[in-house]
């Protein structure tokens, strides 16, 4: 079959293997022969992917409507006789000359007007190639996988007219084709590519999981996997976001997580750390899976701060009442904006309302409220039925609370990233917050704010919340292997014990590496056979073999590991704003074995924020406009959004 005449739509889903008569399926990556026809390829699509193909005949050039040629120039026979003369009157020339005959030459032919160029719309559009059709289809699917547009958008008149103007030859698929053919095919393709990525690039990884209930009262469980690839880039993969209709017991959660790990071929030995919220059921599930687990640091921080803010619940509720009044009353909000504008503000700011489940939203509400203090005081005095205003002491407490909460908000933002490692900074941030609270407790704050600080300190000293952080060996090792901190944040005893553990783990890597190198050496071409130990035998290799034996390294794996770890500790500590993973990539030849341990350990995260972000997107996906979207289709779209 000629590759230059690919007329079948089957080529929208297959790619030719160069130099062969095989084609690889873009969805499942399997190869099939097409020596004489594409029937074999069509059969595969129909049986494996439920896609029916049709053959589209190419349009020949003579089928296109060409613009007819302009009329031919007059021939000599059609010209007037040479005896005939042409004359131009004075009125026609506008000159004073009398009638003058023009020369009888061929240059005096009548002017022939050119035919007007036909509009482009009068031509028959050329058939689109399958490569172009495939490329546009891929761009169209991003409307649904990236922007979460409903499938019905392809049937909207405005969208269809817009696509037709861009490319009249493009055949827009209907919503059923997109939902039942294109999305499942793209999902399977992405699934295979992601599995291949994890198999080839993942040395070990970190697991995060969480549960969520949609506005339709449907429960979901999300599981993400994070690892460092060979280029020392932190990669994040959504393993699945499934509907979870069963009871949220530890056993059911364990079974779901185990099924997901089996589906992706991940064993428990590859899981460095599993991060979840502090609910007892998920902690029990991870314990039954026998993997190292950690409560989400951001969730723990949220509980500590919310408990402390309960001491000022009366003041916070009073501020919320004022904010609610301005947000609901258009007249009050208008007066607030007028005051800001008259005082030089080009863009008036709005008051912010807090969210009960996120403490930092309370901080943002207080910060904006204090920022607009003058505008709020002035506007409330102009209202007929204003809410109860704050006293001078309450304004002072609100300002002091902002100072106390600002370090906690900074810590929350620092640990909420998913594109950089966060486990190595958890201990550093925990110690920093404790030091900040000790310093603020000595300041001349009001007694109400001092009580809040003491409550924060008590929450951080609680064994079940903050105490598990410093007891986590995984967090301690990650901090030790972070070239920004190393052991400076650890106590002397903890630093020495961690150093010993790192040496032992590095020695194990060296031992495995040497064993692997020895096996490769045995499989390679054998060296010349050693000579007989009999001194009477004369050989050209006897002297050199004895010298090589004397020069062979006698150091153990432990001593080699000690040297490498000690060199790492003596190396310069990099700036806090530098990328530690890039540093390890640049120094992988200086620390060939410790580098492997760093790649294995530093993939750990300190929070389950990646799952929270998946649920935020799920909330956008499962909107009122998409109330009929099935859970299975939602799982596919979320998977494609995260992994493509």
Coordinates of C-alpha atoms in Angstrom, one line a residue:
X1 CA 0.0 0.0 0.0
X2 CA 1.4 3.4 -0.9
X3 CA 2.1 5.7 2.0
X4 CA 1.5 8.7 -0.1
X5 CA -2.2 7.9 -0.6
X6 CA -3.6 7.7 2.9
X7 CA -7.2 8.2 2.1
X8 CA -8.8 6.3 5.0
X9 CA -9.8 8.0 8.2
X10 CA -8.1 5.2 10.1
X11 CA -4.9 7.3 9.9
X12 CA -6.4 9.7 12.4
X13 CA -5.7 7.1 15.0
X14 CA -2.5 5.3 13.6
X15 CA 1.1 6.4 13.0
X16 CA 3.3 4.7 10.5
X17 CA 6.4 3.0 11.8
X18 CA 9.1 4.5 9.6
X19 CA 10.7 2.0 7.2
X20 CA 8.2 -0.8 7.8
X21 CA 4.7 -1.9 6.9
X22 CA 3.5 -1.5 10.4
X23 CA 1.4 1.2 12.1
X24 CA 1.2 2.0 15.8
X25 CA -2.1 2.7 17.4
X26 CA -2.0 6.2 19.0
X27 CA -4.3 5.0 21.7
X28 CA -3.0 1.7 23.0
X29 CA 0.5 1.8 21.3
X30 CA 0.0 -1.7 19.7
X31 CA 1.5 -2.3 16.2
X32 CA -0.4 -3.8 13.3
X33 CA 0.5 -4.7 9.7
X34 CA -1.0 -2.8 6.7
X35 CA 0.8 -4.3 3.7
X36 CA -2.1 -4.4 1.3
X37 CA -5.0 -2.6 3.0
X38 CA -6.1 -1.0 6.3
X39 CA -8.7 -3.6 7.1
X40 CA -6.5 -4.9 9.9
X41 CA -6.3 -1.5 11.4
X42 CA -10.0 -0.8 11.1
X43 CA -10.8 -4.1 12.8
X44 CA -8.6 -3.2 15.7
X45 CA -10.2 0.2 16.2
X46 CA -13.7 -1.3 16.0
X47 CA -13.0 -4.2 18.5
X48 CA -10.6 -2.5 20.9
X49 CA -11.8 1.1 20.9
X50 CA -15.4 1.0 19.5
X51 CA -14.4 3.4 16.7
X52 CA -16.0 2.8 13.2
X53 CA -13.9 4.1 10.3
X54 CA -14.9 5.1 6.8
X55 CA -12.8 5.7 3.7
X56 CA -12.9 9.2 2.3
X57 CA -12.0 9.5 -1.4
X58 CA -9.5 12.3 -2.2
X59 CA -10.7 15.1 -4.3
X60 CA -9.1 15.3 -7.8
X61 CA -7.8 18.5 -9.1
X62 CA -10.1 18.5 -12.1
X63 CA -13.1 18.4 -9.6
X64 CA -12.3 21.9 -8.4
X65 CA -14.0 24.8 -10.0
X66 CA -11.3 26.8 -11.7
X67 CA -11.7 30.5 -12.6
X68 CA -12.4 30.6 -16.4
X69 CA -9.7 32.3 -18.4
X70 CA -10.2 35.8 -19.5
X71 CA -11.5 36.4 -23.1
X72 CA -8.7 36.0 -25.7
X73 CA -7.3 39.0 -27.4
X74 CA -8.7 39.9 -30.8
X75 CA -7.0 38.3 -33.7
X76 CA -5.8 40.0 -36.8
X77 CA -9.0 39.0 -38.7
X78 CA -11.1 40.8 -36.1
X79 CA -9.3 44.1 -36.4
X80 CA -10.7 46.8 -38.6
X81 CA -9.3 47.3 -42.1
X82 CA -6.2 49.5 -42.4
X83 CA -8.1 51.7 -44.7
X84 CA -10.5 52.6 -42.0
X85 CA -9.4 55.6 -39.9
X86 CA -10.4 56.6 -36.4
X87 CA -10.8 60.3 -35.4
X88 CA -11.3 62.1 -32.1
X89 CA -13.3 65.3 -32.1
X90 CA -12.3 68.5 -30.3
X91 CA -15.0 67.9 -27.8
X92 CA -13.7 64.5 -27.0
X93 CA -10.0 65.6 -26.7
X94 CA -10.7 68.9 -25.0
X95 CA -7.9 70.5 -27.2
X96 CA -7.9 73.3 -29.8
X97 CA -6.8 71.0 -32.6
X98 CA -9.2 70.0 -35.3
X99 CA -10.0 66.5 -36.2
X100 CA -6.8 64.5 -36.7
X101 CA -6.8 61.0 -37.9
X102 CA -5.0 58.4 -35.7
X103 CA -2.4 56.1 -37.2
X104 CA -3.8 52.9 -38.4
X105 CA -1.7 50.6 -36.0
X106 CA -2.5 47.6 -33.8
X107 CA -1.9 49.8 -30.7
X108 CA -5.3 51.5 -31.4
X109 CA -7.3 48.4 -30.5
X110 CA -10.3 48.8 -28.3
X111 CA -9.6 48.5 -24.5
X112 CA -10.6 45.1 -23.2
X113 CA -11.5 45.1 -19.5
X114 CA -10.3 42.3 -17.3
X115 CA -12.8 40.0 -15.8
X116 CA -13.4 40.6 -12.1
X117 CA -11.7 38.2 -9.8
X118 CA -14.1 35.7 -8.4
X119 CA -14.7 35.6 -4.7
X120 CA -13.0 32.9 -2.7
X121 CA -16.3 31.7 -1.5
X122 CA -17.2 30.6 -5.0
X123 CA -14.6 27.9 -5.0
X124 CA -15.2 24.4 -3.7
X125 CA -13.1 24.0 -0.5
X126 CA -10.3 21.5 -0.7
X127 CA -10.7 18.4 1.3
X128 CA -8.8 18.4 4.6
X129 CA -6.1 15.9 5.1
X130 CA -6.4 13.5 8.0
X131 CA -3.2 14.9 9.6
X132 CA -4.8 18.4 9.8
X133 CA -8.1 17.0 10.9
X134 CA -6.4 15.1 13.7
X135 CA -4.5 18.1 14.8
X136 CA -7.6 20.3 15.0
X137 CA -9.5 17.5 16.8
X138 CA -6.7 17.5 19.5
X139 CA -7.1 21.2 19.9
X140 CA -10.8 20.9 20.2
X141 CA -10.6 18.3 22.9
X142 CA -8.6 20.7 25.1
X143 CA -11.8 22.8 25.4
X144 CA -13.2 19.9 27.5
X145 CA -10.1 18.5 29.2
X146 CA -8.5 21.9 30.1
X147 CA -11.3 24.4 30.2
X148 CA -14.0 21.9 31.3
X149 CA -16.5 23.2 28.7
X150 CA -19.6 21.1 28.3
X151 CA -19.8 18.8 25.3
X152 CA -22.9 20.6 24.0
X153 CA -20.8 23.6 23.1
X154 CA -20.1 22.0 19.7
X155 CA -23.8 22.3 18.9
X156 CA -24.1 26.0 19.8
X157 CA -24.8 28.0 16.7
X158 CA -22.3 30.7 17.6
X159 CA -19.5 28.2 18.0
X160 CA -20.3 26.3 14.8
X161 CA -20.3 29.6 12.8
X162 CA -17.0 30.6 14.4
X163 CA -15.4 27.3 13.5
X164 CA -16.8 27.5 9.9
X165 CA -15.3 30.9 9.4
X166 CA -11.9 29.7 10.7
X167 CA -11.9 26.6 8.4
X168 CA -14.9 25.7 6.3
X169 CA -13.4 22.3 5.4
X170 CA -13.2 21.2 9.1
X171 CA -16.0 18.8 10.0
X172 CA -17.0 19.5 13.6
X173 CA -17.8 16.3 15.5
X174 CA -21.1 16.2 17.5
X175 CA -21.2 15.9 21.3
X176 CA -21.9 12.2 21.2
X177 CA -18.8 11.4 19.2
X178 CA -16.7 13.6 21.5
X179 CA -18.2 12.0 24.6
X180 CA -18.2 8.3 23.5
X181 CA -15.3 8.1 21.1
X182 CA -12.7 10.9 21.4
X183 CA -12.6 11.3 25.2
X184 CA -12.3 7.6 26.0
X185 CA -9.7 7.2 23.2
X186 CA -7.7 10.1 24.6
X187 CA -8.1 8.8 28.1
X188 CA -6.7 5.4 27.2
X189 CA -3.8 7.0 25.3
X190 CA -2.9 9.2 28.3
X191 CA -3.2 6.3 30.7
X192 CA -0.7 4.2 28.7
X193 CA 1.7 7.2 28.4
X194 CA 1.5 8.0 32.1
X195 CA 2.1 4.3 33.1
X196 CA 5.2 4.3 30.8
X197 CA 6.4 7.6 32.4
X198 CA 6.1 6.1 35.9
X199 CA 7.8 2.9 34.9
X200 CA 10.8 4.6 33.2
X201 CA 11.3 7.6 35.4
X202 CA 10.1 6.7 38.9
X203 CA 12.7 5.4 41.4
X204 CA 10.3 5.9 44.3
X205 CA 7.4 8.2 45.1
X206 CA 5.1 10.0 47.5
X207 CA 1.4 9.3 47.8
X208 CA -1.3 11.8 48.7
X209 CA -5.0 11.0 49.2
X210 CA -8.1 12.7 50.4
X211 CA -11.9 12.5 50.1
X212 CA -14.5 15.1 49.0
X213 CA -18.2 15.4 48.6
X214 CA -19.6 17.3 45.6
X215 CA -22.6 19.7 45.6
X216 CA -24.6 16.8 44.3
X217 CA -23.8 14.9 47.5
X218 CA -21.5 12.4 45.6
X219 CA -18.4 11.3 47.4
X220 CA -15.0 11.1 45.6
X221 CA -11.6 9.9 46.6
X222 CA -8.5 11.3 44.9
X223 CA -5.0 9.6 44.9
X224 CA -1.9 11.4 43.5
X225 CA 1.7 10.2 43.0
X226 CA 4.8 12.4 43.0
X227 CA 8.3 11.4 42.0
X228 CA 11.6 12.9 40.8
X229 CA 12.6 11.9 37.2
X230 CA 16.1 11.4 35.9
X231 CA 16.5 15.1 35.2
X232 CA 15.7 15.9 38.9
X233 CA 12.3 17.4 38.1
X234 CA 9.5 16.8 40.5
X235 CA 6.6 15.2 38.5
X236 CA 3.0 14.8 39.8
X237 CA 0.5 12.3 38.4
X238 CA -3.1 11.8 39.3
X239 CA -3.6 8.1 39.7
X240 CA -7.4 8.4 39.9
X241 CA -10.3 10.4 41.2
X242 CA -13.1 7.9 41.8
X243 CA -16.6 8.0 43.0
X244 CA -16.6 6.5 46.5
X245 CA -20.2 5.4 47.3
X246 CA -19.2 2.9 50.1
X247 CA -18.9 3.7 53.8
X248 CA -15.8 5.7 54.6
X249 CA -14.3 3.0 56.8
X250 CA -10.6 2.3 57.1
X251 CA -11.1 -1.1 55.4
X252 CA -12.9 0.3 52.4
X253 CA -10.4 3.1 52.0
X254 CA -7.6 0.7 52.2
X255 CA -9.1 -1.6 49.5
X256 CA -9.6 1.4 47.1
X257 CA -6.0 2.6 47.6
X258 CA -4.6 -0.9 47.1
X259 CA -6.6 -1.5 43.9
X260 CA -5.2 1.8 42.6
X261 CA -1.7 0.8 43.4
X262 CA -2.1 -2.6 41.7
X263 CA -3.6 -1.0 38.6
X264 CA -0.5 1.2 38.2
X265 CA 1.9 -1.6 39.2
X266 CA 3.2 0.3 42.3
X267 CA 4.3 -1.8 45.3
X268 CA 4.5 -0.6 48.8
X269 CA 8.3 -0.6 48.8
X270 CA 8.3 2.3 46.3
X271 CA 6.1 4.5 48.5
X272 CA 8.4 6.7 50.5
X273 CA 5.6 8.5 52.3
X274 CA 1.8 8.7 52.2
X275 CA 0.2 12.0 53.1
X276 CA -3.4 12.5 54.1
X277 CA -5.5 14.6 56.4
X278 CA -5.8 13.8 60.1
X279 CA -9.0 11.8 60.0
X280 CA -8.8 8.5 61.8
X281 CA -10.3 6.4 59.0
X282 CA -7.7 7.4 56.4
X283 CA -4.9 7.1 59.0
X284 CA -6.1 3.6 59.8
X285 CA -6.3 2.7 56.1
X286 CA -2.7 3.7 55.5
X287 CA -1.6 1.9 58.6
X288 CA -3.2 -1.3 57.3
X289 CA -1.4 -0.8 54.0
X290 CA 1.9 -0.8 56.0
X291 CA 3.2 2.4 54.4
X292 CA 4.8 5.3 56.2
X293 CA 2.1 8.0 56.7
X294 CA 2.0 11.6 57.7
X295 CA -0.8 14.0 58.5
X296 CA -1.1 16.9 56.2
X297 CA 0.9 19.8 57.7
X298 CA -1.4 22.5 56.3
X299 CA -4.4 20.7 57.8
X300 CA -2.7 20.5 61.2
X301 CA -1.8 24.2 61.0
X302 CA -5.4 25.0 60.1
X303 CA -6.7 23.1 63.2
X304 CA -4.2 24.9 65.5
X305 CA -5.0 28.4 64.3
X306 CA -8.7 27.8 64.3
X307 CA -8.7 26.6 67.9
X308 CA -6.7 29.8 68.9
X309 CA -9.1 32.1 67.0
X310 CA -12.1 30.7 69.0
X311 CA -10.8 32.9 71.9
X312 CA -11.8 35.9 69.7
X313 CA -14.9 34.5 68.1
X314 CA -17.0 37.4 69.3
X315 CA -14.8 40.0 67.6
X316 CA -14.5 37.9 64.4
X317 CA -18.3 37.4 64.2
X318 CA -18.8 41.2 64.7
X319 CA -16.4 41.9 61.8
X320 CA -18.1 39.3 59.7
X321 CA -21.5 41.0 60.3
X322 CA -20.1 44.3 59.1
X323 CA -18.6 42.7 56.0
X324 CA -21.8 40.9 55.2
X325 CA -23.8 44.2 55.4
X326 CA -21.5 45.9 52.9
X327 CA -21.6 42.9 50.6
X328 CA -25.4 42.6 50.6
X329 CA -26.3 46.3 50.7
X330 CA -25.6 48.0 47.3
X331 CA -26.1 51.4 48.9
X332 CA -23.6 50.8 51.6
X333 CA -21.1 49.4 49.2
X334 CA -21.6 52.3 46.8
X335 CA -20.8 54.8 49.7
X336 CA -17.8 52.8 50.6
X337 CA -16.5 53.0 47.0
X338 CA -17.3 56.7 46.8
X339 CA -15.2 57.4 49.9
X340 CA -12.2 55.5 48.6
X341 CA -12.4 57.3 45.2
X342 CA -12.6 60.7 46.8
X343 CA -9.5 59.9 48.8
X344 CA -7.3 59.1 45.8
X345 CA -8.0 55.4 45.2
X346 CA -8.2 54.7 41.5
X347 CA -9.6 51.2 42.0
X348 CA -11.8 50.9 45.2
X349 CA -11.2 47.7 47.2
X350 CA -13.9 45.4 48.4
X351 CA -14.3 43.8 51.8
X352 CA -13.5 40.1 51.9
X353 CA -15.6 37.4 53.6
X354 CA -14.0 34.4 55.3
X355 CA -14.6 30.7 54.7
X356 CA -15.2 28.6 57.8
X357 CA -13.0 25.7 56.7
X358 CA -9.9 27.8 55.9
X359 CA -8.3 29.9 58.7
X360 CA -6.2 32.0 56.3
X361 CA -9.4 33.4 54.7
X362 CA -10.1 34.9 58.2
X363 CA -6.7 36.5 58.1
X364 CA -7.4 38.0 54.7
X365 CA -10.7 39.3 55.9
X366 CA -9.1 41.0 58.9
X367 CA -6.2 42.4 56.9
X368 CA -8.6 44.0 54.3
X369 CA -10.9 45.2 57.1
X370 CA -8.1 47.0 58.9
X371 CA -6.7 48.4 55.6
X372 CA -10.1 50.1 55.0
X373 CA -10.6 51.3 58.5
X374 CA -11.1 55.0 57.7
X375 CA -13.5 54.2 54.8
X376 CA -15.5 51.8 57.0
X377 CA -15.8 54.3 59.9
X378 CA -16.8 57.1 57.7
X379 CA -19.4 55.1 55.7
X380 CA -21.0 53.5 58.7
X381 CA -21.7 57.0 60.1
X382 CA -23.7 57.8 56.9
X383 CA -26.0 54.7 57.0
X384 CA -29.5 54.7 58.4
X385 CA -29.4 51.3 60.1
X386 CA -25.7 50.4 60.3
X387 CA -24.4 47.3 62.0
X388 CA -22.7 47.6 65.4
X389 CA -19.4 49.3 64.9
X390 CA -16.1 48.2 66.6
X391 CA -14.8 50.0 69.7
X392 CA -11.3 51.5 69.8
X393 CA -10.0 48.5 71.8
X394 CA -11.5 46.1 69.3
X395 CA -9.8 47.9 66.4
X396 CA -6.5 47.5 68.3
X397 CA -7.0 43.8 68.9
X398 CA -7.8 43.3 65.2
X399 CA -4.6 45.0 64.2
X400 CA -2.5 42.9 66.6
X401 CA -4.2 39.7 65.5
X402 CA -3.0 40.4 62.0
X403 CA 0.6 40.6 63.2
X404 CA 0.3 37.3 65.0
X405 CA -1.4 35.5 62.1
X406 CA 0.9 36.8 59.4
X407 CA 3.8 34.2 60.0
X408 CA 1.2 31.4 59.9
X409 CA -0.2 32.6 56.6
X410 CA 3.3 32.8 55.2
X411 CA 4.0 29.2 56.4
X412 CA 0.7 28.0 54.8
X413 CA 1.6 29.4 51.5
X414 CA 5.1 27.9 51.6
X415 CA 4.0 24.4 52.3
X416 CA 1.0 24.5 49.8
X417 CA 3.1 24.1 46.7
X418 CA 2.9 21.0 44.5
X419 CA 5.6 21.8 41.9
X420 CA 8.5 21.7 44.4
X421 CA 9.4 19.5 47.3
X422 CA 7.9 20.5 50.7
X423 CA 8.8 17.7 53.1
X424 CA 12.2 19.1 53.7
X425 CA 10.9 22.5 54.9
X426 CA 8.3 21.2 57.3
X427 CA 10.6 20.9 60.3
X428 CA 12.3 24.3 59.5
X429 CA 8.9 26.0 59.3
X430 CA 7.7 24.3 62.5
X431 CA 10.7 25.6 64.4
X432 CA 10.4 29.0 62.9
X433 CA 6.7 29.4 64.0
X434 CA 7.6 28.3 67.6
X435 CA 10.4 30.9 67.7
X436 CA 8.1 33.6 66.3
X437 CA 5.4 32.9 69.0
X438 CA 8.1 33.1 71.7
X439 CA 9.1 36.5 70.5
X440 CA 5.6 37.8 70.1
X441 CA 4.6 36.6 73.6
X442 CA 7.2 39.1 75.0
X443 CA 5.7 42.1 73.1
X444 CA 3.4 44.6 74.6
X445 CA 0.2 43.2 73.1
X446 CA -3.3 43.3 74.7
X447 CA -4.1 40.5 77.1
X448 CA -6.6 39.1 74.6
X449 CA -3.9 38.7 71.9
X450 CA -1.4 37.3 74.4
X451 CA -4.0 34.6 75.2
X452 CA -4.3 33.8 71.5
X453 CA -0.5 33.4 71.3
X454 CA -0.4 31.1 74.3
X455 CA -3.1 29.0 72.7
X456 CA -1.1 28.8 69.5
X457 CA 1.9 27.6 71.5
X458 CA -0.1 25.0 73.3
X459 CA -1.4 23.7 70.0
X460 CA 2.1 23.4 68.5
X461 CA 3.3 21.5 71.6
X462 CA 0.5 19.0 71.4
X463 CA 1.9 15.6 70.9
X464 CA -0.8 14.3 68.6
X465 CA -0.5 17.3 66.3
X466 CA 2.9 18.9 66.2
X467 CA 4.9 16.2 68.0
X468 CA 4.6 13.7 65.1
X469 CA 6.5 16.1 62.9
X470 CA 9.9 15.9 64.6
X471 CA 9.4 12.1 65.2
X472 CA 9.1 11.5 61.4
X473 CA 12.4 10.0 60.2
X474 CA 11.4 10.7 56.6
X475 CA 11.0 14.4 57.3
X476 CA 14.3 14.5 59.2
X477 CA 16.1 12.7 56.3
X478 CA 14.6 15.1 53.7
X479 CA 15.8 18.1 55.7
X480 CA 19.3 16.6 56.0
X481 CA 19.5 16.0 52.3
X482 CA 18.3 19.5 51.4
X483 CA 21.4 21.5 50.5
X484 CA 19.7 24.7 51.8
X485 CA 19.5 23.4 55.4
X486 CA 21.4 20.1 55.9
X487 CA 21.7 19.5 59.6
X488 CA 21.6 23.1 60.9
X489 CA 18.0 22.9 62.0
X490 CA 18.5 19.6 63.9
X491 CA 19.7 19.1 67.4
X492 CA 23.2 17.7 67.9
X493 CA 21.8 14.3 68.9
X494 CA 19.3 14.2 66.0
X495 CA 21.9 15.4 63.5
X496 CA 24.4 12.6 64.5
X497 CA 21.8 9.9 64.4
X498 CA 20.5 11.1 61.0
X499 CA 24.0 11.2 59.6
X500 CA 24.5 7.6 60.7
X501 CA 21.3 6.6 59.0
X502 CA 22.2 8.4 55.8
X503 CA 25.6 6.7 55.7
X504 CA 24.0 3.3 56.1
X505 CA 21.5 4.0 53.3
X506 CA 24.3 5.3 51.1
X507 CA 26.4 2.2 51.8
X508 CA 23.6 0.0 50.8
X509 CA 23.3 1.8 47.4
X510 CA 27.1 1.5 46.9
X511 CA 26.9 -2.2 47.6
X512 CA 24.1 -2.7 45.1
X513 CA 25.9 -0.7 42.5
X514 CA 29.1 -2.7 42.9
X515 CA 27.2 -5.9 42.7
X516 CA 25.5 -4.7 39.5
X517 CA 28.9 -3.6 38.0
X518 CA 30.4 -7.0 38.8
X519 CA 27.6 -8.8 37.0
X520 CA 28.1 -6.6 34.0
X521 CA 31.8 -7.3 34.0
X522 CA 31.1 -11.1 34.0
X523 CA 28.8 -10.7 31.1
X524 CA 31.3 -8.7 29.1
X525 CA 34.3 -10.1 27.1
X526 CA 36.5 -12.1 29.5
X527 CA 40.0 -10.9 30.3
X528 CA 43.0 -13.1 29.5
X529 CA 43.1 -16.1 31.7
X530 CA 45.1 -15.8 34.9
X531 CA 48.4 -17.6 34.9
X532 CA 49.1 -20.6 37.0
X533 CA 50.3 -19.8 40.5
X534 CA 53.2 -22.2 40.0
X535 CA 56.3 -20.0 40.0
X536 CA 58.0 -22.3 37.5
X537 CA 55.5 -21.2 34.8
X538 CA 56.6 -18.1 32.9
X539 CA 53.9 -15.7 31.7
X540 CA 53.9 -12.2 30.3
X541 CA 50.9 -11.3 32.6
X542 CA 52.4 -12.6 35.9
X543 CA 54.1 -9.3 36.8
X544 CA 51.3 -7.0 35.8
X545 CA 48.7 -9.2 37.6
X546 CA 50.6 -9.0 40.9
X547 CA 50.9 -5.2 40.7
X548 CA 47.1 -4.8 39.9
X549 CA 46.3 -7.0 42.9
X550 CA 48.3 -4.7 45.1
X551 CA 46.6 -1.6 43.8
X552 CA 43.0 -2.8 44.1
X553 CA 40.8 -0.7 46.4
X554 CA 40.4 -2.2 49.9
X555 CA 37.9 0.3 51.2
X556 CA 34.5 -0.9 52.3
X557 CA 31.2 0.4 51.2
X558 CA 30.8 2.1 54.6
X559 CA 34.0 4.0 54.4
X560 CA 33.1 5.1 50.9
X561 CA 29.7 6.3 52.1
X562 CA 31.3 8.2 55.1
X563 CA 33.6 10.1 52.8
X564 CA 30.8 11.1 50.4
X565 CA 28.4 12.2 53.2
X566 CA 31.1 14.1 55.0
X567 CA 32.1 16.0 51.8
X568 CA 28.4 16.8 51.4
X569 CA 28.2 18.3 54.9
X570 CA 31.4 20.3 54.3
X571 CA 30.1 21.7 51.1
X572 CA 28.6 25.3 51.0
X573 CA 25.0 25.7 52.1
X574 CA 23.1 27.2 49.1
X575 CA 20.8 30.2 49.3
X576 CA 17.3 29.5 50.6
X577 CA 15.7 30.7 47.4
X578 CA 17.7 28.3 45.2
X579 CA 16.3 25.1 43.8
X580 CA 17.7 22.1 45.7
X581 CA 16.8 19.7 43.0
X582 CA 18.7 21.6 40.4
X583 CA 21.7 21.6 42.8
X584 CA 21.6 17.8 43.1
X585 CA 21.3 17.5 39.3
X586 CA 24.4 19.8 38.8
X587 CA 26.4 17.9 41.5
X588 CA 25.3 14.3 40.6
X589 CA 28.9 13.5 39.5
X590 CA 30.3 14.8 42.7
X591 CA 28.0 12.7 44.9
X592 CA 27.2 9.7 42.7
X593 CA 25.7 7.5 45.4
X594 CA 24.3 10.2 47.8
X595 CA 22.7 11.7 44.7
X596 CA 20.6 8.5 44.2
X597 CA 19.4 8.6 47.8
X598 CA 18.4 12.3 47.5
X599 CA 16.4 11.5 44.4
X600 CA 14.6 8.7 46.3
X601 CA 13.8 10.7 49.4
X602 CA 13.2 14.3 48.3
X603 CA 10.1 13.4 46.3
X604 CA 8.1 13.5 49.6
X605 CA 5.5 16.2 50.2
X606 CA 4.4 17.7 53.5
X607 CA 0.8 18.3 52.6
X608 CA -2.1 16.7 50.7
X609 CA -2.7 20.0 48.8
X610 CA -2.4 18.3 45.3
X611 CA -5.6 16.3 46.1
X612 CA -7.3 19.5 47.3
X613 CA -6.5 21.2 44.0
X614 CA -8.0 18.2 42.1
X615 CA -11.2 18.6 44.1
X616 CA -11.3 22.4 43.3
X617 CA -11.2 21.5 39.6
X618 CA -13.8 18.8 40.2
X619 CA -16.1 21.5 41.7
X620 CA -15.7 23.5 38.5
X621 CA -16.4 20.4 36.4
X622 CA -19.4 19.2 38.2
X623 CA -21.3 22.5 37.8
X624 CA -25.0 23.3 37.3
X625 CA -24.3 23.4 33.5
X626 CA -23.0 19.8 33.6
X627 CA -25.5 18.3 36.0
X628 CA -26.0 15.2 33.8
X629 CA -22.3 14.4 33.5
X630 CA -21.6 10.8 34.7
X631 CA -19.1 10.1 37.4
X632 CA -17.0 7.9 35.0
X633 CA -16.8 10.7 32.4
X634 CA -15.9 13.1 35.2
X635 CA -13.0 10.8 36.2
X636 CA -11.7 10.7 32.7
X637 CA -11.8 14.5 32.3
X638 CA -10.1 15.1 35.6
X639 CA -7.4 12.5 34.7
X640 CA -6.8 14.2 31.4
X641 CA -6.7 17.6 32.9
X642 CA -4.0 16.6 35.4
X643 CA -1.9 14.3 33.3
X644 CA -1.9 15.6 29.7

